[in-house]
Amino acid sequence: MAATAPAPRAAVRVRPKDPWPRRTVDWLVKNLFSSWFNTLLTLVSLWVIYFTVTRVWRWATETAVWAVIPANFQLFLVGVYPRDQLWRFHVILGVFAVLTALSVAAALNRDFGRKAMRWLVTPWLLFLPGSMFLLWGLPGSETLPHVQTSSWGGLTLTLVLAAVGIAGSLPIGILLALGRRSSLPVISVFSTFFIETVRGTPLVAIIFMAHLMVPIFLPGVTIDRVIRAMIGLTLFTSAYMAENVRGGLQSIPKGQYEAAQALGMSPALTMILVILPQALRSVLPSIVGQFISLFKDTSLVAIIGLMDLLGIARSITANPAWAGLQAETFLFIAIIYWIFCFALSYGSRRLERMLGLERPS
Amino acid sequence: MLVLVLLLIMSAVSSAQTLDRVRERGRLICGANNALLGFGYVDSDGNWSGFDVDFCRAIAAAVLGDANAVEFVALSAAARQPALQTGEVDVLIRNTTATLIRETDWTANFVPTTFYDGQGFMTRKEYGIETLEDLAGATICVTKGTTTELNLADVLRARGIPFTPIVQEDANTVYDSYEQGRCDAVTSDKSQLAGMRALFANPDDHVILEPTISKEPLGPAVRHGDDQWFDIVSWVVNAVFYAEEVGITSENIDTYTTDNPEIQRFLGLQGDLGEKLGLDNQWVYRIIKQVGNYGEIWDRNLAQLGIPRGLNAQWTDGGLIYARPFR
């Protein structure tokens, strides 16, 4: 026993840290210059990055005329909404800010968070119809005059279209998904037919149909153009939503149904209390993905003449005072779209973590 | 549900007279373009502006007394016909060329042309080119597969002017090539040339030639079947033309005096021309005071783009803008 000498200490001891230049060089050699081919790739990539960045930087700082953005900021936000009625927009914005702040606070606080969340559900559900009503006004009223939807525009219209699409497509999508799995042939055939027809048609075509065909089929009846676009967007997204939800439904093992049945639950209760909550949780990422894509798809209404964020940008570049500033204008709205999409995706990741969906990877 | 739809249809059809409907509503619904340089756009304060837009405002000033009593409906090119046919808009003023098929198939009536567009040429100012003959031997950029390309060949060959066409797929490429000096001239509709020139780095180095080699008469259109409304829109356009012809502007209309009986009738100082249209006799005063005459509308919207008056000059200056007599 005594012959077995203890392992030499030096082997266990941590190697002294290299000075940082050495570490950096090691890292560079290992990751970027490990072979002649990788070296070549690195150099070419560096050159491309340098070339692009300097070009863009020079354009952004020297050539670009950024004055077009502040001068038209209000247009980007609200379009041609009557300027003396802008307080309504400010009220909506204020309520939204307060609700968001409360929700974030509730989400961050572990003690009373859950309870507070429950209290916040009702205001959030009322927020969209309330905002729509405020924007719309009361026909014939002096203090809150009706504002035609043709005057709705800018980011506001984009958000209204997206919010209505999201709020409408989720329930319709769930119903369609359940309908497709229904044992009643009429319902399941109708749901399948609807889903497959819509999924087989480009969104542009659907928006054009809603825009052009409705007036031709219903002569003399004028359905509001914004509402037509909302219906088109909502139905389109519903079909995709239905397939997302169906994916979730399929992931629920049969045992869950049987267990619920054994507890004496009716099929409807089983669906509402047991199956759907789990199904929706499991497909939350793809549902949010659908919302993000809907948000960007709203820009297609610009081609039927609605003045959403993209439509108003096109209009601004048709103003002789700002002619030729397409690049600046479209870059700006691209950034706005990105901010909202990123916020949606960040929010959904937080939500997933709260619901315990995130798996360590 | 069906009954409700039928009721809606009946209520919509029963009110056939556009003038009454516009008055009852208190605003004119005008089909417009929301993104055409100089012709239709929204300015930084959220007001609809532009050459076509001003004609919407002129009609509203005449009919409702307020140039701002207009609801603008932005229409895509494809949506123009259904919007007009189904009564979604009272009048369509959206850079629309008056043609036989549009008057018949669209069941639309076009009032006098407000803008004679047509194919023209743009060259560099330094070349000193003024006429089509000066283009002899030039290379000319043109978009592929358009009537523009056909017109170019037809017109220049008929005149025996030799040229080299450079044909490209896409309009943007055409203007890029021209700006980079790969061709001496570029051809397209004049309003487009002017718009594109405004995007160039040095717009002042380029000039749009006076000659026009194709016909694109753009003007307001109304539905078939309401002659009174057609008359009103037509005579609003005539009034805007005539005010420029006789030199009445929004600036001088309050102090303008004349012994000319036609101008007195025009301004409603004599006779009952406005009442004959179903309006009142102050209609012209309101149009000119609130919107201005043709020259003012032009200067406000198109002059800064450098579009030459050309065919759109008054007939007294050799153009086609020709008001019918106010009597």
XYZ file of C-alpha atoms in Angstrom:
688
model
C 0.000 0.000 0.000
C 2.770 2.311 0.891
C 4.247 1.721 -2.542
C 1.377 3.533 -4.199
C 2.617 7.038 -4.095
C 0.037 9.788 -4.168
C -0.566 11.180 -7.590
C 1.802 14.000 -8.385
C 0.203 17.225 -7.348
C 1.302 19.071 -10.429
C -1.159 17.080 -12.576
C -4.089 18.213 -10.476
C -3.035 21.788 -10.145
C -4.702 24.174 -12.517
C -2.411 25.301 -15.241
C -1.554 28.946 -14.674
C -3.683 31.187 -16.849
C -2.034 32.421 -19.992
C -1.788 36.167 -20.326
C -4.812 37.505 -22.288
C -3.047 38.265 -25.595
C -1.966 34.682 -25.737
C -5.505 33.457 -25.031
C -6.951 35.693 -27.711
C -4.414 34.496 -30.234
C -5.143 30.878 -29.324
C -8.857 31.462 -29.755
C -8.331 33.163 -33.099
C -6.087 30.400 -34.404
C -8.431 27.701 -33.191
C -11.638 29.233 -34.563
C -10.655 31.335 -37.540
C -7.261 30.318 -38.893
C -7.076 26.587 -38.200
C -6.386 25.652 -41.814
C -5.489 27.480 -44.996
C -9.115 27.114 -46.160
C -10.532 28.589 -42.956
C -7.969 31.369 -43.159
C -9.131 32.177 -46.638
C -12.795 32.108 -45.558
C -12.021 34.393 -42.634
C -10.196 36.907 -44.783
C -12.917 36.957 -47.441
C -15.638 37.329 -44.795
C -13.731 40.132 -43.088
C -13.367 41.939 -46.372
C -17.094 41.557 -47.152
C -18.080 42.771 -43.673
C -15.711 45.716 -43.874
C -16.915 46.638 -47.336
C -20.621 46.445 -46.390
C -20.312 48.194 -43.058
C -18.260 51.092 -44.379
C -20.604 51.500 -47.348
C -23.710 51.485 -45.170
C -22.082 53.728 -42.591
C -21.017 56.237 -45.223
C -24.528 56.198 -46.705
C -26.206 56.580 -43.321
C -23.974 59.429 -42.171
C -23.314 61.326 -45.396
C -25.847 60.657 -48.141
C -29.029 59.819 -46.264
C -31.471 62.613 -45.464
C -32.918 61.581 -42.119
C -35.028 64.742 -41.796
C -37.818 62.837 -43.544
C -38.386 60.779 -40.381
C -38.979 63.471 -37.722
C -40.893 65.659 -40.195
C -43.378 62.865 -40.855
C -43.291 61.171 -37.473
C -46.959 61.793 -36.766
C -47.877 60.338 -40.157
C -45.964 57.173 -39.352
C -47.826 56.898 -36.053
C -51.417 57.754 -36.944
C -51.575 58.469 -40.679
C -54.272 60.966 -41.630
C -56.243 60.579 -38.406
C -57.772 64.037 -37.705
C -55.194 66.060 -35.827
C -57.771 67.547 -33.432
C -58.769 64.038 -32.354
C -55.270 62.817 -31.575
C -56.048 62.787 -27.837
C -57.884 59.507 -28.412
C -54.686 57.967 -29.689
C -52.827 59.336 -26.677
C -55.416 57.870 -24.293
C -55.062 54.453 -25.919
C -51.295 54.712 -25.737
C -51.457 55.718 -22.056
C -53.775 52.843 -21.124
C -51.543 50.456 -23.034
C -48.447 51.709 -21.217
C -50.117 51.355 -17.801
C -51.411 47.860 -18.549
C -48.030 46.768 -19.869
C -46.198 48.176 -16.852
C -48.594 46.425 -14.449
C -48.276 43.151 -16.363
C -44.494 43.285 -16.346
C -44.493 44.095 -12.635
C -46.852 41.192 -11.995
C -44.721 38.862 -14.064
C -41.586 39.803 -12.149
C -43.106 39.465 -8.681
C -43.385 35.917 -7.435
C -45.538 36.603 -4.368
C -48.629 38.347 -5.625
C -47.837 37.969 -9.353
C -50.253 35.160 -10.125
C -53.156 36.890 -8.409
C -52.400 40.242 -10.031
C -52.215 38.547 -13.432
C -55.727 37.282 -12.970
C -56.924 40.816 -12.249
C -55.236 42.083 -15.393
C -56.950 39.646 -17.763
C -60.225 41.581 -17.924
C -58.659 44.979 -18.727
C -56.542 43.356 -21.444
C -59.589 41.667 -22.969
C -61.456 44.987 -22.930
C -58.494 46.934 -24.262
C -58.881 46.071 -27.958
C -62.647 46.630 -28.277
C -62.274 49.760 -26.137
C -59.514 51.155 -28.355
C -61.453 50.340 -31.511
C -64.498 52.112 -30.115
C -62.456 55.149 -29.156
C -60.871 55.358 -32.613
C -64.237 54.835 -34.285
C -66.185 57.363 -32.182
C -69.927 57.830 -31.932
C -71.743 58.730 -35.156
C -73.565 62.012 -34.602
C -71.692 62.884 -31.433
C -70.082 66.290 -30.924
C -67.455 65.373 -28.360
C -66.479 62.057 -29.898
C -67.263 62.394 -33.632
C -67.147 59.323 -35.831
C -63.851 58.973 -37.696
C -64.033 57.095 -40.996
C -61.709 54.128 -41.212
C -60.325 55.689 -44.398
C -58.697 58.169 -41.995
C -57.118 55.441 -39.879
C -53.533 54.925 -40.743
C -49.903 54.489 -39.932
C -48.647 52.272 -37.143
C -52.050 52.553 -35.451
C -53.802 50.858 -38.354
C -51.084 48.205 -38.565
C -51.479 47.433 -34.865
C -55.290 47.425 -35.057
C -55.215 45.022 -38.017
C -52.708 42.767 -36.284
C -54.512 42.847 -32.934
C -57.882 42.070 -34.494
C -56.290 39.318 -36.546
C -54.669 37.803 -33.460
C -57.772 38.132 -31.293
C -59.996 36.706 -34.024
C -57.822 33.971 -35.471
C -57.027 32.179 -32.208
C -60.631 31.277 -31.257
C -61.624 30.628 -34.874
C -58.492 28.535 -35.333
C -59.272 26.471 -32.212
C -62.828 25.883 -33.416
C -61.577 24.849 -36.854
C -59.011 22.506 -35.328
C -61.687 20.874 -33.161
C -64.013 20.844 -36.161
C -61.468 19.021 -38.263
C -61.218 16.280 -35.633
C -64.974 16.147 -35.168
C -66.794 12.876 -35.759
C -69.656 14.740 -37.464
C -68.836 14.518 -41.180
C -70.428 17.862 -42.136
C -68.358 19.776 -39.619
C -65.126 17.955 -40.262
C -65.472 18.183 -44.063
C -66.292 21.874 -43.862
C -63.373 22.601 -41.532
C -60.948 20.606 -43.628
C -62.226 22.227 -46.817
C -61.885 25.713 -45.351
C -58.415 25.093 -43.933
C -57.056 23.509 -47.081
C -58.605 26.117 -49.398
C -57.226 29.025 -47.440
C -53.837 27.405 -46.993
C -53.723 26.794 -50.726
C -54.306 30.452 -51.565
C -51.783 33.258 -51.275
C -52.702 35.963 -48.773
C -52.440 38.623 -51.474
C -55.146 36.821 -53.434
C -57.397 36.630 -50.381
C -56.946 40.324 -49.620
C -57.641 41.204 -53.239
C -60.748 39.024 -53.199
C -62.015 40.650 -50.019
C -61.274 44.004 -51.586
C -62.612 43.530 -55.119
C -65.094 40.653 -55.073
C -67.176 41.691 -52.080
C -68.417 44.911 -53.735
C -69.148 43.026 -56.957
C -71.108 40.252 -55.234
C -72.955 42.640 -52.936
C -73.706 45.639 -55.151
C -74.895 48.695 -53.309
C -73.718 47.428 -49.958
C -70.554 49.097 -48.849
C -68.683 47.068 -46.284
C -65.968 49.148 -44.768
C -62.614 48.626 -46.486
C -60.660 48.246 -43.280
C -63.182 45.706 -42.013
C -62.875 43.785 -45.286
C -59.123 43.643 -44.811
C -59.571 42.539 -41.179
C -61.858 39.698 -42.251
C -59.407 38.588 -44.928
C -56.417 38.625 -42.571
C -58.309 36.909 -39.754
C -59.666 34.079 -41.899
C -56.267 33.516 -43.469
C -54.484 33.317 -40.134
C -57.272 31.145 -38.654
C -56.535 28.372 -41.125
C -52.869 28.265 -40.140
C -53.756 28.647 -36.477
C -56.088 25.649 -36.797
C -53.228 23.490 -37.991
C -50.977 24.698 -35.179
C -53.636 23.881 -32.610
C -54.320 20.518 -34.229
C -50.644 19.712 -33.825
C -51.001 20.470 -30.134
C -54.134 18.365 -29.826
C -52.381 15.395 -31.397
C -49.584 15.600 -28.875
C -51.975 14.921 -25.980
C -51.906 11.218 -25.124
C -55.176 9.310 -25.153
C -54.791 8.562 -21.478
C -55.660 12.145 -20.692
C -59.087 11.786 -22.289
C -59.668 8.500 -20.541
C -58.594 9.883 -17.201
C -60.944 12.833 -17.573
C -63.740 10.501 -18.557
C -63.055 8.335 -15.534
C -63.438 11.430 -13.377
C -66.898 11.911 -14.891
C -66.107 14.958 -17.012
C -68.238 15.706 -20.051
C -66.420 15.812 -23.426
C -66.758 19.630 -23.536
C -65.296 20.039 -20.052
C -62.547 17.578 -20.887
C -61.622 19.686 -23.887
C -61.761 23.022 -22.083
C -60.158 22.067 -18.770
C -57.802 19.248 -19.664
C -56.894 18.983 -23.310
C -56.808 22.545 -24.687
C -54.691 24.087 -21.908
C -52.012 21.459 -22.478
C -52.327 21.505 -26.249
C -52.041 25.285 -26.485
C -49.123 25.343 -24.071
C -47.195 22.882 -26.137
C -47.672 24.799 -29.385
C -47.203 28.274 -27.911
C -44.000 28.959 -29.894
C -45.635 28.198 -33.217
C -48.724 30.225 -32.292
C -46.546 33.227 -31.522
C -44.666 32.593 -34.746
C -47.991 32.812 -36.531
C -48.771 36.107 -34.788
C -45.437 37.548 -35.836
C -46.015 36.531 -39.404
C -49.521 38.024 -39.254
C -48.065 41.275 -37.966
C -45.773 41.511 -40.970
C -48.471 40.308 -43.363
C -50.642 43.302 -42.467
C -48.321 45.315 -44.688
C -49.979 43.638 -47.696
C -53.055 45.828 -47.196
C -50.973 48.685 -48.601
C -51.482 47.250 -52.089
C -55.251 47.663 -51.770
C -54.775 51.287 -50.817
C -55.016 51.158 -47.036
C -52.602 53.560 -45.384
C -50.987 51.264 -42.878
C -47.343 51.744 -41.960
C -46.176 50.656 -45.416
C -48.962 52.542 -47.216
C -48.144 55.763 -45.413
C -44.450 55.290 -46.200
C -45.282 55.011 -49.895
C -47.391 58.143 -49.609
C -44.594 60.068 -47.914
C -42.187 59.229 -50.717
C -44.773 60.555 -53.203
C -44.604 63.958 -51.529
C -42.437 66.158 -53.782
C -40.881 67.651 -50.648
C -39.463 64.227 -49.718
C -39.067 62.715 -53.168
C -36.250 60.243 -53.589
C -35.972 59.333 -49.915
C -37.336 55.802 -50.295
C -34.319 54.155 -48.695
C -34.513 56.213 -45.495
C -38.287 55.866 -45.207
C -38.464 52.140 -45.829
C -35.475 51.428 -43.594
C -37.241 53.303 -40.804
C -40.464 51.311 -41.090
C -38.450 48.093 -41.378
C -36.909 48.939 -38.000
C -40.380 49.575 -36.544
C -41.599 46.208 -37.817
C -38.499 44.574 -36.381
C -38.972 46.167 -32.953
C -42.534 44.894 -32.681
C -41.724 41.417 -33.960
C -38.754 41.161 -31.637
C -40.868 42.321 -28.683
C -43.469 39.670 -29.509
C -40.885 36.952 -29.753
C -39.086 38.082 -26.567
C -42.391 38.253 -24.703
C -43.295 34.767 -25.828
C -39.959 33.384 -24.660
C -40.565 34.924 -21.224
C -44.043 33.427 -21.201
C -42.680 30.008 -22.116
C -40.235 30.229 -19.237
C -43.024 31.231 -16.845
C -45.145 28.325 -17.971
C -42.163 26.032 -17.509
C -42.077 25.056 -21.142
C -38.445 25.791 -21.709
C -36.304 22.717 -21.643
C -32.645 22.960 -20.805
C -30.808 22.520 -24.030
C -79.965 37.611 -42.588
C -81.076 37.474 -46.211
C -83.821 40.016 -45.509
C -81.263 42.295 -43.943
C -78.996 42.074 -46.978
C -81.918 42.746 -49.327
C -82.951 45.747 -47.257
C -79.421 47.093 -47.382
C -79.276 46.682 -51.149
C -82.634 48.381 -51.625
C -81.774 51.301 -49.391
C -78.523 51.808 -51.261
C -80.096 51.672 -54.719
C -83.049 53.906 -53.928
C -80.866 56.979 -53.381
C -79.666 57.294 -56.945
C -78.911 61.016 -57.169
C -75.261 61.544 -56.356
C -75.652 65.247 -55.595
C -78.353 64.589 -52.992
C -76.334 61.800 -51.457
C -73.209 63.950 -51.223
C -75.191 66.791 -49.627
C -76.937 64.495 -47.196
C -73.640 62.919 -46.208
C -71.974 66.304 -45.897
C -68.829 65.150 -47.636
C -67.629 64.043 -51.034
C -66.102 60.586 -51.352
C -63.273 60.809 -53.825
C -61.347 57.830 -55.176
C -57.702 58.905 -55.246
C -54.132 57.690 -55.453
C -52.248 57.904 -52.159
C -48.777 57.417 -53.578
C -48.192 59.128 -56.897
C -45.504 61.766 -56.874
C -47.096 65.204 -57.198
C -50.546 63.838 -58.053
C -51.706 62.251 -54.827
C -50.038 61.886 -51.434
C -50.427 62.813 -47.793
C -48.374 65.779 -46.651
C -46.463 65.878 -43.371
C -49.456 67.393 -41.539
C -51.741 64.570 -42.627
C -53.555 66.490 -45.362
C -54.228 64.883 -48.698
C -52.417 66.860 -51.371
C -51.538 66.677 -55.026
C -52.757 67.635 -58.456
C -55.568 65.062 -58.667
C -56.478 65.626 -55.033
C -56.996 69.349 -55.645
C -59.708 68.547 -58.184
C -61.518 66.501 -55.527
C -61.304 69.544 -53.278
C -62.597 71.835 -56.030
C -65.717 69.667 -56.422
C -66.279 69.682 -52.664
C -65.879 73.477 -52.577
C -68.472 73.866 -55.343
C -70.999 71.371 -53.998
C -70.571 71.579 -50.234
C -68.897 74.945 -49.789
C -65.853 73.437 -48.104
C -62.783 72.187 -49.940
C -61.962 70.034 -46.904
C -65.298 68.200 -46.878
C -63.761 65.282 -48.754
C -63.302 61.714 -47.663
C -60.434 60.313 -49.694
C -60.447 56.647 -50.512
C -57.071 55.427 -51.692
C -57.606 53.022 -54.577
C -55.259 50.584 -56.242
C -55.363 50.530 -60.037
C -57.409 47.321 -60.001
C -59.905 48.660 -57.474
C -60.809 51.740 -59.491
C -63.548 50.195 -61.579
C -65.475 48.336 -58.849
C -65.178 51.299 -56.495
C -66.723 53.623 -59.058
C -69.298 51.151 -60.368
C -70.615 50.103 -56.979
C -70.900 53.653 -55.678
C -68.138 53.308 -53.107
C -66.796 56.614 -54.447
C -68.707 59.573 -55.918
C -65.956 60.494 -58.321
C -62.719 58.861 -59.417
C -59.734 61.176 -59.804
C -56.760 58.876 -59.883
C -54.522 59.390 -62.932
C -56.906 57.398 -65.091
C -56.602 57.520 -68.889
C -59.895 58.122 -70.669
C -60.390 55.421 -73.308
C -63.328 53.964 -75.194
C -63.251 50.704 -73.277
C -63.207 52.483 -69.950
C -66.226 54.588 -70.890
C -68.176 51.504 -72.031
C -67.026 48.499 -69.983
C -66.440 50.504 -66.857
C -69.750 52.341 -67.408
C -67.857 55.498 -66.583
C -68.053 58.978 -68.046
C -64.890 61.006 -68.276
C -65.184 64.756 -67.824
C -62.721 67.142 -69.575
C -59.126 65.985 -69.311
C -57.221 67.672 -66.510
C -53.748 66.394 -67.407
C -52.539 65.439 -70.861
C -49.843 62.940 -70.072
C -47.955 61.235 -72.830
C -44.663 59.720 -73.722
C -41.748 62.109 -73.720
C -37.970 62.151 -73.524
C -35.449 63.162 -70.911
C -31.850 64.040 -71.763
C -28.924 65.783 -70.161
C -29.189 69.543 -70.242
C -25.608 69.867 -71.476
C -26.516 68.239 -74.818
C -28.756 71.196 -75.702
C -31.350 68.912 -77.301
C -34.742 70.555 -77.852
C -36.647 68.751 -80.613
C -37.101 65.120 -81.641
C -34.866 65.740 -84.663
C -32.028 66.712 -82.315
C -32.171 63.142 -80.985
C -30.780 61.806 -84.292
C -28.065 59.233 -83.621
C -28.783 59.082 -79.873
C -28.937 55.923 -77.784
C -32.281 55.821 -75.977
C -33.112 53.709 -72.918
C -36.596 52.221 -72.786
C -38.462 49.598 -70.748
C -39.046 46.291 -72.502
C -42.444 45.131 -73.680
C -44.338 48.344 -73.035
C -46.376 50.511 -75.368
C -43.596 52.983 -74.698
C -41.128 50.756 -76.568
C -43.495 50.399 -79.553
C -44.271 54.116 -79.665
C -40.593 54.983 -79.634
C -39.883 52.829 -82.691
C -43.037 53.914 -84.542
C -42.703 57.633 -84.061
C -38.968 58.049 -84.596
C -38.902 55.725 -87.634
C -41.863 57.510 -89.179
C -39.931 60.725 -88.887
C -36.757 59.128 -90.214
C -34.777 59.832 -87.063
C -31.999 57.241 -86.585
C -31.470 56.039 -82.988
C -30.150 53.071 -81.007
C -32.577 51.656 -78.454
C -31.253 50.103 -75.249
C -34.079 47.901 -74.030
C -34.165 46.775 -70.400
C -36.511 44.638 -68.356
C -37.155 46.851 -65.422
C -38.008 50.544 -65.150
C -35.561 51.183 -62.319
C -32.706 49.686 -64.321
C -33.641 51.909 -67.235
C -33.265 55.054 -65.163
C -30.091 53.785 -63.504
C -28.496 53.138 -66.912
C -29.521 56.565 -68.090
C -28.167 58.280 -65.004
C -24.870 56.399 -65.331
C -24.593 57.718 -68.871
C -25.092 54.439 -70.737
C -27.677 56.151 -72.931
C -28.156 59.713 -74.096
C -31.886 59.852 -73.457
C -34.618 57.909 -71.707
C -38.261 57.721 -72.735
C -41.452 57.128 -70.738
C -44.627 58.978 -69.743
C -43.705 62.538 -68.907
C -45.078 62.502 -65.388
C -42.973 59.391 -64.672
C -39.893 60.980 -66.215
C -40.351 63.977 -63.964
C -40.856 61.788 -60.922
C -37.745 59.753 -61.666
C -35.707 62.833 -62.370
C -36.579 64.111 -58.904
C -34.828 61.012 -57.522
C -31.585 61.665 -59.398
C -28.551 62.930 -57.553
C -28.509 66.121 -59.651
C -32.024 66.601 -61.050
C -31.117 69.983 -62.521
C -28.667 68.410 -64.967
C -31.542 66.764 -66.825
C -34.292 68.214 -68.948
C -37.609 66.813 -70.182
C -38.192 67.707 -73.825
C -41.367 69.483 -74.889
C -42.522 67.014 -77.609
C -45.030 64.320 -76.601
C -45.421 61.224 -78.779
C -48.382 59.351 -77.250
C -51.773 60.176 -75.783
C -52.624 59.609 -72.123
C -55.470 61.977 -71.302
C -56.012 61.743 -67.528
C -59.145 63.087 -65.965
C -61.935 62.617 -63.430
C -64.585 59.955 -64.083
C -68.112 59.502 -62.780
C -70.670 56.697 -63.061
C -73.041 56.305 -65.981
C -76.626 57.257 -65.265
C -76.405 60.502 -63.326
C -76.206 63.318 -65.859
C -76.579 66.087 -63.310
C -73.557 64.862 -61.387
C -71.589 64.486 -64.624
C -72.445 68.120 -65.495
C -71.330 69.372 -62.104
C -67.968 67.609 -62.197
C -67.399 68.689 -65.824
C -68.128 72.317 -65.110
C -65.991 72.387 -61.989
C -63.099 71.394 -64.255
C -64.134 74.011 -66.835
C -64.326 76.643 -64.117
C -60.779 75.873 -62.961
C -59.591 76.126 -66.579
C -61.479 79.335 -67.309
C -60.287 81.130 -64.192
C -56.716 80.705 -65.360
C -57.601 81.777 -68.884
C -59.009 85.100 -67.685
C -56.468 85.560 -64.921
C -58.633 85.090 -61.833
C -56.681 83.615 -58.934
C -57.379 82.805 -55.297
C -55.369 85.936 -54.482
C -57.186 88.451 -56.654
C -60.724 87.058 -56.757
C -61.949 89.291 -53.916
C -60.781 92.464 -55.655
C -61.361 91.343 -59.233
C -63.618 93.676 -61.233
C -64.704 93.330 -64.829
C -67.205 94.628 -67.353
C -67.032 91.413 -69.369
C -70.516 89.852 -69.097
C -69.200 86.301 -69.534
C -66.822 86.683 -66.606
C -69.607 88.312 -64.573
C -71.822 85.295 -65.277
C -68.895 83.026 -64.472
C -68.404 84.613 -61.071
C -72.129 84.586 -60.357
C -72.427 88.370 -60.354
C -75.024 87.995 -63.107
C -77.344 85.249 -64.289
C -77.989 81.868 -62.715
C -75.404 79.468 -64.149
C -74.783 77.840 -60.788
C -78.469 77.266 -60.149
C -78.818 75.604 -63.518
C -76.279 73.019 -62.344
C -78.251 72.473 -59.151
C -75.753 74.501 -57.106
C -75.806 78.154 -56.100
C -74.250 81.092 -57.924
C -71.259 81.358 -55.581
C -69.876 77.964 -56.653
C -67.081 79.327 -58.844
C -66.073 81.878 -56.224
C -65.639 79.093 -53.671
C -63.631 76.871 -56.020
C -61.191 79.602 -56.945
C -61.006 81.118 -53.463
C -60.411 77.800 -51.708
C -58.484 75.790 -54.297
C -57.330 78.183 -57.026
C -57.284 78.164 -60.802
C -55.626 75.588 -63.039
C -52.287 77.389 -63.065
C -52.270 77.640 -59.281
C -53.071 73.937 -58.908
C -50.283 73.158 -61.371
C -47.732 75.374 -59.671
C -48.557 74.030 -56.229
C -48.105 70.391 -57.216
C -46.186 69.865 -60.424
C -43.999 72.918 -61.022
C -41.489 71.819 -58.356
C -41.080 68.495 -60.187
C -40.094 70.424 -63.277
C -42.877 69.043 -65.465
C -43.209 71.419 -68.421
C -46.730 72.707 -69.151
C -46.483 71.466 -72.768
C -49.889 70.238 -73.908
C -51.308 71.349 -70.585
C -50.853 75.018 -71.402
C -53.944 77.140 -72.028
C -55.219 77.012 -75.608
C -54.280 80.686 -75.850
C -50.656 79.576 -75.300
C -50.843 76.721 -77.777
C -51.907 74.025 -75.304
C -55.039 71.904 -74.994
C -56.539 73.382 -71.828
C -59.686 74.847 -73.280
C -62.622 75.865 -71.087
C -66.047 75.685 -72.640
C -67.903 78.999 -72.684
C -69.789 80.032 -69.564
C -73.091 80.988 -71.048
